Structure formats: C-alpha cells, structure tokens
PDB file of N, CA and C in Angstrom:
ATOM      1  N   MET A 792     120.603  -4.276 176.036  1.00 80.00           N
ATOM      2  CA  MET A 792     119.775  -4.512 174.875  1.00 80.00           C
ATOM      3  C   MET A 792     118.899  -5.732 175.156  1.00 80.00           C
ATOM      4  N   LYS A 793     117.667  -5.644 174.745  1.00 92.00           N
ATOM      5  CA  LYS A 793     116.719  -6.726 174.973  1.00 92.00           C
ATOM      6  C   LYS A 793     116.036  -7.107 173.666  1.00 92.00           C
ATOM      7  N   TRP A 794     115.657  -8.382 173.587  1.00 95.00           N
ATOM      8  CA  TRP A 794     114.882  -8.854 172.451  1.00 95.00           C
ATOM      9  C   TRP A 794     113.488  -8.234 172.499  1.00 95.00           C
ATOM     10  N   ILE A 795     112.979  -7.842 171.333  1.00 96.00           N
ATOM     11  CA  ILE A 795     111.644  -7.265 171.213  1.00 96.00           C
ATOM     12  C   ILE A 795     110.796  -8.238 170.404  1.00 96.00           C
ATOM     13  N   SER A 796     109.662  -8.632 170.934  1.00 96.00           N
ATOM     14  CA  SER A 796     108.753  -9.536 170.230  1.00 96.00           C
ATOM     15  C   SER A 796     108.077  -8.785 169.087  1.00 96.00           C
ATOM     16  N   VAL A 797     107.979  -9.436 167.915  1.00 94.00           N
ATOM     17  CA  VAL A 797     107.294  -8.802 166.785  1.00 94.00           C
ATOM     18  C   VAL A 797     105.798  -8.671 167.056  1.00 94.00           C
ATOM     19  N   ASP A 798     105.291  -9.429 168.031  1.00 95.00           N
ATOM     20  CA  ASP A 798     103.884  -9.302 168.413  1.00 95.00           C
ATOM     21  C   ASP A 798     103.633  -8.009 169.178  1.00 95.00           C
ATOM     22  N   LYS A 799     104.694  -7.443 169.777  1.00 96.00           N
ATOM     23  CA  LYS A 799     104.545  -6.227 170.576  1.00 96.00           C
ATOM     24  C   LYS A 799     104.980  -4.970 169.837  1.00 96.00           C
ATOM     25  N   GLU A 800     106.012  -5.112 168.972  1.00 95.00           N
ATOM     26  CA  GLU A 800     106.540  -3.917 168.305  1.00 95.00           C
ATOM     27  C   GLU A 800     107.332  -4.314 167.063  1.00 95.00           C
ATOM     28  N   LEU A 801     107.177  -3.520 166.000  1.00 94.00           N
ATOM     29  CA  LEU A 801     107.971  -3.673 164.788  1.00 94.00           C
ATOM     30  C   LEU A 801     108.786  -2.402 164.584  1.00 94.00           C
ATOM     31  N   PRO A 802     109.925  -2.489 163.908  1.00 93.00           N
ATOM     32  CA  PRO A 802     110.697  -1.271 163.640  1.00 93.00           C
ATOM     33  C   PRO A 802     109.863  -0.266 162.855  1.00 93.00           C
ATOM     34  N   ASP A 803     110.053   1.009 163.151  1.00 91.00           N
ATOM     35  CA  ASP A 803     109.318   2.046 162.420  1.00 91.00           C
ATOM     36  C   ASP A 803     110.192   2.729 161.368  1.00 91.00           C
ATOM     37  N   GLU A 804     111.434   2.237 161.241  1.00 91.00           N
ATOM     38  CA  GLU A 804     112.326   2.702 160.190  1.00 91.00           C
ATOM     39  C   GLU A 804     113.222   1.530 159.780  1.00 91.00           C
ATOM     40  N   GLU A 805     113.858   1.637 158.612  1.00 87.00           N
ATOM     41  CA  GLU A 805     114.693   0.543 158.120  1.00 87.00           C
ATOM     42  C   GLU A 805     116.110   0.686 158.651  1.00 87.00           C
ATOM     43  N   PHE A 806     116.619  -0.377 159.267  1.00 86.00           N
ATOM     44  CA  PHE A 806     117.996  -0.448 159.748  1.00 86.00           C
ATOM     45  C   PHE A 806     118.339  -1.920 159.945  1.00 86.00           C
ATOM     46  N   ASP A 807     119.631  -2.236 159.949  1.00 86.00           N
ATOM     47  CA  ASP A 807     120.047  -3.604 160.222  1.00 86.00           C
ATOM     48  C   ASP A 807     119.740  -3.930 161.675  1.00 86.00           C
ATOM     49  N   ALA A 808     119.225  -5.138 161.904  1.00 90.00           N
ATOM     50  CA  ALA A 808     118.856  -5.566 163.248  1.00 90.00           C
ATOM     51  C   ALA A 808     119.292  -7.012 163.455  1.00 90.00           C
ATOM     52  N   LEU A 809     119.449  -7.397 164.686  1.00 90.00           N
ATOM     53  CA  LEU A 809     119.658  -8.790 165.029  1.00 90.00           C
ATOM     54  C   LEU A 809     118.279  -9.423 165.112  1.00 90.00           C
ATOM     55  N   VAL A 810     118.059 -10.515 164.377  1.00 90.00           N
ATOM     56  CA  VAL A 810     116.746 -11.151 164.354  1.00 90.00           C
ATOM     57  C   VAL A 810     116.838 -12.605 164.808  1.00 90.00           C
ATOM     58  N   CYS A 811     115.776 -13.070 165.420  1.00 88.00           N
ATOM     59  CA  CYS A 811     115.644 -14.466 165.822  1.00 88.00           C
ATOM     60  C   CYS A 811     114.449 -15.025 165.061  1.00 88.00           C
ATOM     61  N   CYS A 812     114.692 -16.097 164.315  1.00 83.00           N
ATOM     62  CA  CYS A 812     113.643 -16.708 163.505  1.00 83.00           C
ATOM     63  C   CYS A 812     113.352 -18.108 164.023  1.00 83.00           C
ATOM     64  N   GLU A 813     112.089 -18.425 164.112  1.00 77.00           N
ATOM     65  CA  GLU A 813     111.672 -19.763 164.513  1.00 77.00           C
ATOM     66  C   GLU A 813     111.426 -20.605 163.272  1.00 77.00           C
ATOM     67  N   ASP A 814     111.668 -21.910 163.378  1.00 64.00           N
ATOM     68  CA  ASP A 814     111.412 -22.869 162.316  1.00 64.00           C
ATOM     69  C   ASP A 814     112.133 -22.492 161.036  1.00 64.00           C
ATOM     70  N   ALA A 815     113.440 -22.331 161.134  1.00 53.00           N
ATOM     71  CA  ALA A 815     114.250 -21.976 159.970  1.00 53.00           C
ATOM     72  C   ALA A 815     114.756 -23.216 159.240  1.00 53.00           C
ATOM     73  N   GLY A 816     114.057 -24.321 159.354  1.00 61.00           N
ATOM     74  CA  GLY A 816     114.460 -25.546 158.691  1.00 61.00           C
ATOM     75  C   GLY A 816     115.290 -26.436 159.596  1.00 61.00           C
ATOM     76  N   GLU A 817     116.203 -25.828 160.346  1.00 62.00           N
ATOM     77  CA  GLU A 817     117.046 -26.590 161.261  1.00 62.00           C
ATOM     78  C   GLU A 817     116.918 -26.051 162.674  1.00 62.00           C
ATOM     79  N   GLY A 818     115.814 -25.493 163.022  1.00 69.00           N
ATOM     80  CA  GLY A 818     115.618 -24.955 164.370  1.00 69.00           C
ATOM     81  C   GLY A 818     115.492 -23.451 164.358  1.00 69.00           C
ATOM     82  N   VAL A 819     116.390 -22.793 165.074  1.00 77.00           N
ATOM     83  CA  VAL A 819     116.325 -21.339 165.233  1.00 77.00           C
ATOM     84  C   VAL A 819     117.485 -20.693 164.479  1.00 77.00           C
ATOM     85  N   TYR A 820     117.196 -19.607 163.776  1.00 75.00           N
ATOM     86  CA  TYR A 820     118.203 -18.815 163.088  1.00 75.00           C
ATOM     87  C   TYR A 820     118.341 -17.486 163.810  1.00 75.00           C
ATOM     88  N   ILE A 821     119.577 -17.099 164.143  1.00 81.00           N
ATOM     89  CA  ILE A 821     119.843 -15.773 164.692  1.00 81.00           C
ATOM     90  C   ILE A 821     120.870 -15.130 163.783  1.00 81.00           C
ATOM     91  N   GLY A 822     120.542 -13.971 163.250  1.00 83.00           N
ATOM     92  CA  GLY A 822     121.446 -13.300 162.327  1.00 83.00           C
ATOM     93  C   GLY A 822     120.987 -11.890 162.036  1.00 83.00           C
ATOM     94  N   ILE A 823     121.533 -11.323 160.978  1.00 86.00           N
ATOM     95  CA  ILE A 823     121.232  -9.942 160.602  1.00 86.00           C
ATOM     96  C   ILE A 823     120.019  -9.923 159.673  1.00 86.00           C
ATOM     97  N   GLY A 824     119.113  -9.033 159.948  1.00 87.00           N
ATOM     98  CA  GLY A 824     117.937  -8.845 159.112  1.00 87.00           C
ATOM     99  C   GLY A 824     117.514  -7.388 159.155  1.00 87.00           C
ATOM    100  N   TRP A 825     116.516  -7.055 158.396  1.00 87.00           N
ATOM    101  CA  TRP A 825     115.955  -5.700 158.400  1.00 87.00           C
ATOM    102  C   TRP A 825     114.489  -5.798 158.024  1.00 87.00           C
ATOM    103  N   PHE A 826     113.717  -4.832 158.486  1.00 90.00           N
ATOM    104  CA  PHE A 826     112.285  -4.804 158.254  1.00 90.00           C
ATOM    105  C   PHE A 826     111.977  -3.748 157.210  1.00 90.00           C
ATOM    106  N   TYR A 827     111.334  -4.159 156.126  1.00 91.00           N
ATOM    107  CA  TYR A 827     110.902  -3.208 155.103  1.00 91.00           C
ATOM    108  C   TYR A 827     109.589  -2.599 155.575  1.00 91.00           C
ATOM    109  N   THR A 828     109.658  -1.380 156.072  1.00 90.00           N
ATOM    110  CA  THR A 828     108.489  -0.752 156.696  1.00 90.00           C
ATOM    111  C   THR A 828     107.345  -0.529 155.712  1.00 90.00           C
ATOM    112  N   ASP A 829     107.666  -0.242 154.456  1.00 91.00           N
ATOM    113  CA  ASP A 829     106.595   0.005 153.487  1.00 91.00           C
ATOM    114  C   ASP A 829     105.882  -1.291 153.074  1.00 91.00           C
ATOM    115  N   GLU A 830     106.613  -2.412 153.041  1.00 90.00           N
ATOM    116  CA  GLU A 830     106.021  -3.682 152.632  1.00 90.00           C
ATOM    117  C   GLU A 830     105.660  -4.594 153.806  1.00 90.00           C
ATOM    118  N   LYS A 831     106.123  -4.223 154.997  1.00 88.00           N
ATOM    119  CA  LYS A 831     105.854  -4.999 156.221  1.00 88.00           C
ATOM    120  C   LYS A 831     106.389  -6.430 156.129  1.00 88.00           C
ATOM    121  N   ILE A 832     107.604  -6.575 155.555  1.00 87.00           N
ATOM    122  CA  ILE A 832     108.249  -7.886 155.495  1.00 87.00           C
ATOM    123  C   ILE A 832     109.697  -7.769 155.961  1.00 87.00           C
ATOM    124  N   TRP A 833     110.275  -8.899 156.353  1.00 86.00           N
ATOM    125  CA  TRP A 833     111.668  -8.959 156.789  1.00 86.00           C
ATOM    126  C   TRP A 833     112.555  -9.448 155.658  1.00 86.00           C
ATOM    127  N   GLY A 834     113.770  -8.915 155.573  1.00 82.00           N
ATOM    128  CA  GLY A 834     114.828  -9.413 154.703  1.00 82.00           C
ATOM    129  C   GLY A 834     115.937  -9.951 155.590  1.00 82.00           C
ATOM    130  N   PHE A 835     116.786 -10.812 155.046  1.00 75.00           N
ATOM    131  CA  PHE A 835     117.806 -11.465 155.847  1.00 75.00           C
ATOM    132  C   PHE A 835     119.183 -11.357 155.210  1.00 75.00           C
ATOM    133  N   GLU A 836     120.204 -11.219 156.036  1.00 63.00           N
ATOM    134  CA  GLU A 836     121.591 -11.171 155.576  1.00 63.00           C
ATOM    135  C   GLU A 836     121.990 -12.482 154.911  1.00 63.00           C
ATOM    136  N   VAL A 837     121.458 -13.589 155.384  1.00 57.00           N
ATOM    137  CA  VAL A 837     121.875 -14.905 154.902  1.00 57.00           C
ATOM    138  C   VAL A 837     121.655 -15.080 153.406  1.00 57.00           C
ATOM    139  N   ASN A 838     120.642 -14.423 152.850  1.00 50.00           N
ATOM    140  CA  ASN A 838     120.393 -14.602 151.427  1.00 50.00           C
ATOM    141  C   ASN A 838     120.113 -13.298 150.685  1.00 50.00           C
ATOM    142  N   ARG A 839     120.072 -12.198 151.386  1.00 45.00           N
ATOM    143  CA  ARG A 839     119.799 -10.886 150.783  1.00 45.00           C
ATOM    144  C   ARG A 839     118.577 -10.917 149.875  1.00 45.00           C
ATOM    145  N   MET A 840     117.618 -11.744 150.234  1.00 40.00           N
ATOM    146  CA  MET A 840     116.389 -11.826 149.446  1.00 40.00           C
ATOM    147  C   MET A 840     115.207 -11.573 150.371  1.00 40.00           C
ATOM    148  N   ARG A 841     114.158 -11.059 149.836  1.00 44.00           N
ATOM    149  CA  ARG A 841     112.955 -10.802 150.607  1.00 44.00           C
ATOM    150  C   ARG A 841     112.064 -12.026 150.574  1.00 44.00           C
ATOM    151  N   ASN A 842     112.368 -12.983 151.440  1.00 47.00           N
ATOM    152  CA  ASN A 842     111.510 -14.152 151.523  1.00 47.00           C
ATOM    153  C   ASN A 842     111.597 -14.739 152.921  1.00 47.00           C
ATOM    154  N   GLN A 843     110.848 -15.762 153.175  1.00 46.00           N
ATOM    155  CA  GLN A 843     110.792 -16.359 154.497  1.00 46.00           C
ATOM    156  C   GLN A 843     111.626 -17.630 154.581  1.00 46.00           C
ATOM    157  N   SER A 844     112.617 -17.800 153.698  1.00 54.00           N
ATOM    158  CA  SER A 844     113.394 -19.030 153.695  1.00 54.00           C
ATOM    159  C   SER A 844     114.242 -19.183 154.957  1.00 54.00           C
ATOM    160  N   SER A 845     114.453 -18.111 155.690  1.00 56.00           N
ATOM    161  CA  SER A 845     115.214 -18.194 156.930  1.00 56.00           C
ATOM    162  C   SER A 845     114.312 -18.367 158.139  1.00 56.00           C
ATOM    163  N   GLY A 846     113.036 -18.559 157.914  1.00 70.00           N
ATOM    164  CA  GLY A 846     112.099 -18.740 159.001  1.00 70.00           C
ATOM    165  C   GLY A 846     111.243 -17.506 159.225  1.00 70.00           C
ATOM    166  N   ILE A 847     110.444 -17.561 160.249  1.00 83.00           N
ATOM    167  CA  ILE A 847     109.556 -16.451 160.600  1.00 83.00           C
ATOM    168  C   ILE A 847     110.181 -15.689 161.765  1.00 83.00           C
ATOM    169  N   VAL A 848     110.389 -14.391 161.593  1.00 88.00           N
ATOM    170  CA  VAL A 848     110.992 -13.587 162.659  1.00 88.00           C
ATOM    171  C   VAL A 848     110.049 -13.532 163.849  1.00 88.00           C
ATOM    172  N   SER A 849     110.573 -13.889 165.012  1.00 90.00           N
ATOM    173  CA  SER A 849     109.777 -13.821 166.242  1.00 90.00           C
ATOM    174  C   SER A 849     110.228 -12.676 167.134  1.00 90.00           C
ATOM    175  N   HIS A 850     111.531 -12.341 167.099  1.00 93.00           N
ATOM    176  CA  HIS A 850     112.081 -11.285 167.952  1.00 93.00           C
ATOM    177  C   HIS A 850     113.177 -10.541 167.182  1.00 93.00           C
ATOM    178  N   TRP A 851     113.442  -9.311 167.606  1.00 94.00           N
ATOM    179  CA  TRP A 851     114.485  -8.502 166.999  1.00 94.00           C
ATOM    180  C   TRP A 851     115.056  -7.541 168.037  1.00 94.00           C
ATOM    181  N   MET A 852     116.243  -7.016 167.741  1.00 94.00           N
ATOM    182  CA  MET A 852     116.836  -5.942 168.552  1.00 94.00           C
ATOM    183  C   MET A 852     117.798  -5.145 167.686  1.00 94.00           C
ATOM    184  N   LYS A 853     118.001  -3.887 168.056  1.00 91.00           N
ATOM    185  CA  LYS A 853     118.959  -3.050 167.335  1.00 91.00           C
ATOM    186  C   LYS A 853     120.363  -3.581 167.572  1.00 91.00           C
ATOM    187  N   LEU A 854     121.228  -3.386 166.583  1.00 87.00           N
ATOM    188  CA  LEU A 854     122.626  -3.771 166.715  1.00 87.00           C
ATOM    189  C   LEU A 854     123.361  -2.751 167.582  1.00 87.00           C
ATOM    190  N   PRO A 855     124.411  -3.181 168.279  1.00 84.00           N
ATOM    191  CA  PRO A 855     125.196  -2.207 169.048  1.00 84.00           C
ATOM    192  C   PRO A 855     125.931  -1.268 168.105  1.00 84.00           C
ATOM    193  N   ASP A 856     126.380  -0.148 168.633  1.00 77.00           N
ATOM    194  CA  ASP A 856     127.153   0.803 167.842  1.00 77.00           C
ATOM    195  C   ASP A 856     128.470   0.152 167.413  1.00 77.00           C
ATOM    196  N   PRO A 857     128.995   0.517 166.247  1.00 75.00           N
ATOM    197  CA  PRO A 857     130.278  -0.052 165.804  1.00 75.00           C
ATOM    198  C   PRO A 857     131.432   0.481 166.645  1.00 75.00           C
ATOM    199  N   LEU A 858     132.558  -0.218 166.587  1.00 76.00           N
ATOM    200  CA  LEU A 858     133.764   0.265 167.253  1.00 76.00           C
ATOM    201  C   LEU A 858     134.335   1.440 166.471  1.00 76.00           C
ATOM    202  N   PHE A 859     134.825   2.424 167.188  1.00 78.00           N
ATOM    203  CA  PHE A 859     135.450   3.580 166.559  1.00 78.00           C
ATOM    204  C   PHE A 859     136.898   3.676 167.011  1.00 78.00           C
ATOM    205  N   CYS A 860     137.768   4.121 166.114  1.00 77.00           N
ATOM    206  CA  CYS A 860     139.179   4.313 166.423  1.00 77.00           C
ATOM    207  C   CYS A 860     139.314   5.355 167.536  1.00 77.00           C
ATOM    208  N   ASP A 861     140.163   5.063 168.532  1.00 80.00           N
ATOM    209  CA  ASP A 861     140.378   5.993 169.637  1.00 80.00           C
ATOM    210  C   ASP A 861     141.056   7.285 169.194  1.00 80.00           C
ATOM    211  N   LYS A 862     141.786   7.256 168.067  1.00 80.00           N
ATOM    212  CA  LYS A 862     142.522   8.440 167.614  1.00 80.00           C
ATOM    213  C   LYS A 862     141.725   9.313 166.644  1.00 80.00           C
ATOM    214  N   CYS A 863     141.176   8.694 165.582  1.00 80.00           N
ATOM    215  CA  CYS A 863     140.512   9.494 164.546  1.00 80.00           C
ATOM    216  C   CYS A 863     138.989   9.394 164.583  1.00 80.00           C
ATOM    217  N   ASN A 864     138.452   8.512 165.429  1.00 79.00           N
ATOM    218  CA  ASN A 864     137.014   8.340 165.591  1.00 79.00           C
ATOM    219  C   ASN A 864     136.321   7.849 164.325  1.00 79.00           C
ATOM    220  N   ASP A 865     137.054   7.074 163.497  1.00 76.00           N
ATOM    221  CA  ASP A 865     136.481   6.497 162.282  1.00 76.00           C
ATOM    222  C   ASP A 865     136.334   4.987 162.475  1.00 76.00           C
ATOM    223  N   THR A 866     135.655   4.313 161.549  1.00 71.00           N
ATOM    224  CA  THR A 866     135.389   2.883 161.699  1.00 71.00           C
ATOM    225  C   THR A 866     136.126   2.010 160.692  1.00 71.00           C
ATOM    226  N   HIS A 867     137.038   2.556 159.896  1.00 65.00           N
ATOM    227  CA  HIS A 867     137.683   1.769 158.853  1.00 65.00           C
ATOM    228  C   HIS A 867     138.745   0.822 159.419  1.00 65.00           C
ATOM    229  N   GLN A 868     138.674  -0.461 159.070  1.00 64.00           N
ATOM    230  CA  GLN A 868     139.646  -1.484 159.445  1.00 64.00           C
ATOM    231  C   GLN A 868     140.073  -1.399 160.911  1.00 64.00           C
ATOM    232  N   ILE A 869     139.105  -1.594 161.805  1.00 63.00           N
ATOM    233  CA  ILE A 869     139.349  -1.494 163.243  1.00 63.00           C
ATOM    234  C   ILE A 869     140.059  -2.738 163.756  1.00 63.00           C
ATOM    235  N   ASP A 870     141.019  -2.530 164.663  1.00 65.00           N
ATOM    236  CA  ASP A 870     141.733  -3.624 165.318  1.00 65.00           C
ATOM    237  C   ASP A 870     141.846  -3.298 166.802  1.00 65.00           C
ATOM    238  N   VAL A 871     141.569  -4.284 167.634  1.00 66.00           N
ATOM    239  CA  VAL A 871     141.691  -4.094 169.077  1.00 66.00           C
ATOM    240  C   VAL A 871     142.959  -4.808 169.515  1.00 66.00           C
ATOM    241  N   ASP A 872     143.909  -4.035 170.003  1.00 67.00           N
ATOM    242  CA  ASP A 872     145.202  -4.582 170.408  1.00 67.00           C
ATOM    243  C   ASP A 872     145.504  -4.129 171.833  1.00 67.00           C
ATOM    244  N   GLY A 873     145.362  -5.041 172.782  1.00 66.00           N
ATOM    245  CA  GLY A 873     145.639  -4.699 174.170  1.00 66.00           C
ATOM    246  C   GLY A 873     144.663  -3.683 174.745  1.00 66.00           C
ATOM    247  N   GLY A 874     143.426  -3.689 174.258  1.00 69.00           N
ATOM    248  CA  GLY A 874     142.419  -2.764 174.770  1.00 69.00           C
ATOM    249  C   GLY A 874     142.389  -1.429 174.050  1.00 69.00           C
ATOM    250  N   ILE A 875     143.350  -1.173 173.167  1.00 72.00           N
ATOM    251  CA  ILE A 875     143.387   0.074 172.398  1.00 72.00           C
ATOM    252  C   ILE A 875     142.741  -0.190 171.047  1.00 72.00           C
ATOM    253  N   ILE A 876     141.770   0.618 170.706  1.00 74.00           N
ATOM    254  CA  ILE A 876     141.053   0.455 169.438  1.00 74.00           C
ATOM    255  C   ILE A 876     141.653   1.424 168.427  1.00 74.00           C
ATOM    256  N   GLN A 877     142.271   0.874 167.366  1.00 74.00           N
ATOM    257  CA  GLN A 877     142.907   1.709 166.356  1.00 74.00           C
ATOM    258  C   GLN A 877     142.574   1.202 164.963  1.00 74.00           C
ATOM    259  N   CYS A 878     142.495   2.134 164.033  1.00 73.00           N
ATOM    260  CA  CYS A 878     142.326   1.772 162.632  1.00 73.00           C
ATOM    261  C   CYS A 878     143.696   1.586 162.007  1.00 73.00           C
ATOM    262  N   ASP A 879     143.743   0.996 160.833  1.00 74.00           N
ATOM    263  CA  ASP A 879     145.016   0.776 160.145  1.00 74.00           C
ATOM    264  C   ASP A 879     145.747   2.069 159.851  1.00 74.00           C
ATOM    265  N   GLU A 880     145.013   3.140 159.561  1.00 75.00           N
ATOM    266  CA  GLU A 880     145.634   4.417 159.212  1.00 75.00           C
ATOM    267  C   GLU A 880     146.286   5.099 160.418  1.00 75.00           C
ATOM    268  N   CYS A 881     145.831   4.793 161.640  1.00 74.00           N
ATOM    269  CA  CYS A 881     146.365   5.450 162.838  1.00 74.00           C
ATOM    270  C   CYS A 881     147.416   4.593 163.566  1.00 74.00           C
ATOM    271  N   ARG A 882     147.670   3.397 163.091  1.00 72.00           N
ATOM    272  CA  ARG A 882     148.655   2.524 163.745  1.00 72.00           C
ATOM    273  C   ARG A 882     150.042   3.039 163.596  1.00 72.00           C
TER     274      ARG A 882
END
C-alpha cells in the first residue's frame, strides 16, 4: 500500500481511508478519514465532523482488509492467539 497525493488523485467513492494531514495544529495528523465525493471535502474520525480542524489532507490510502476468523470467516470480536485468528463464537 502506498500513500496517494491528493494533488494526483482523490477517491471516486466514499470509504474509510488512512489520511495524512499537514498543519493539524501540532504538526502532522495521521488517522481515519473519508472523502465526501459529492461535496469534495474530507471528514475525520477524530471529530466525526466535516471541517478542517484536523488539518488539510495531503495524502491518503485505502485501509487494509479486516482480519477474518479462520473457522467461520466472520469479523466479530477477532482475537489472534499464537497465529490463529478466531472469533469469540468459534473459540
């Protein structure tokens, strides 16, 4: 996975993404955000508000796929124990 500059490409659909923001008050903010394609603005996990209080997004990337249980292939309450990925229901 690589960082994508917002100067080169913006998401063409809405999904959670890892974002890097410059000048977030205390330097750089890296966290969860999403791009509102219809309004052409970013939202942030830190405040769940549509504003620039977390800084200006400079780069973004898609999040990796979630962990899935090795037995039932679901994502509920995942725990990794000794390399085996299991949910609470399959333990």
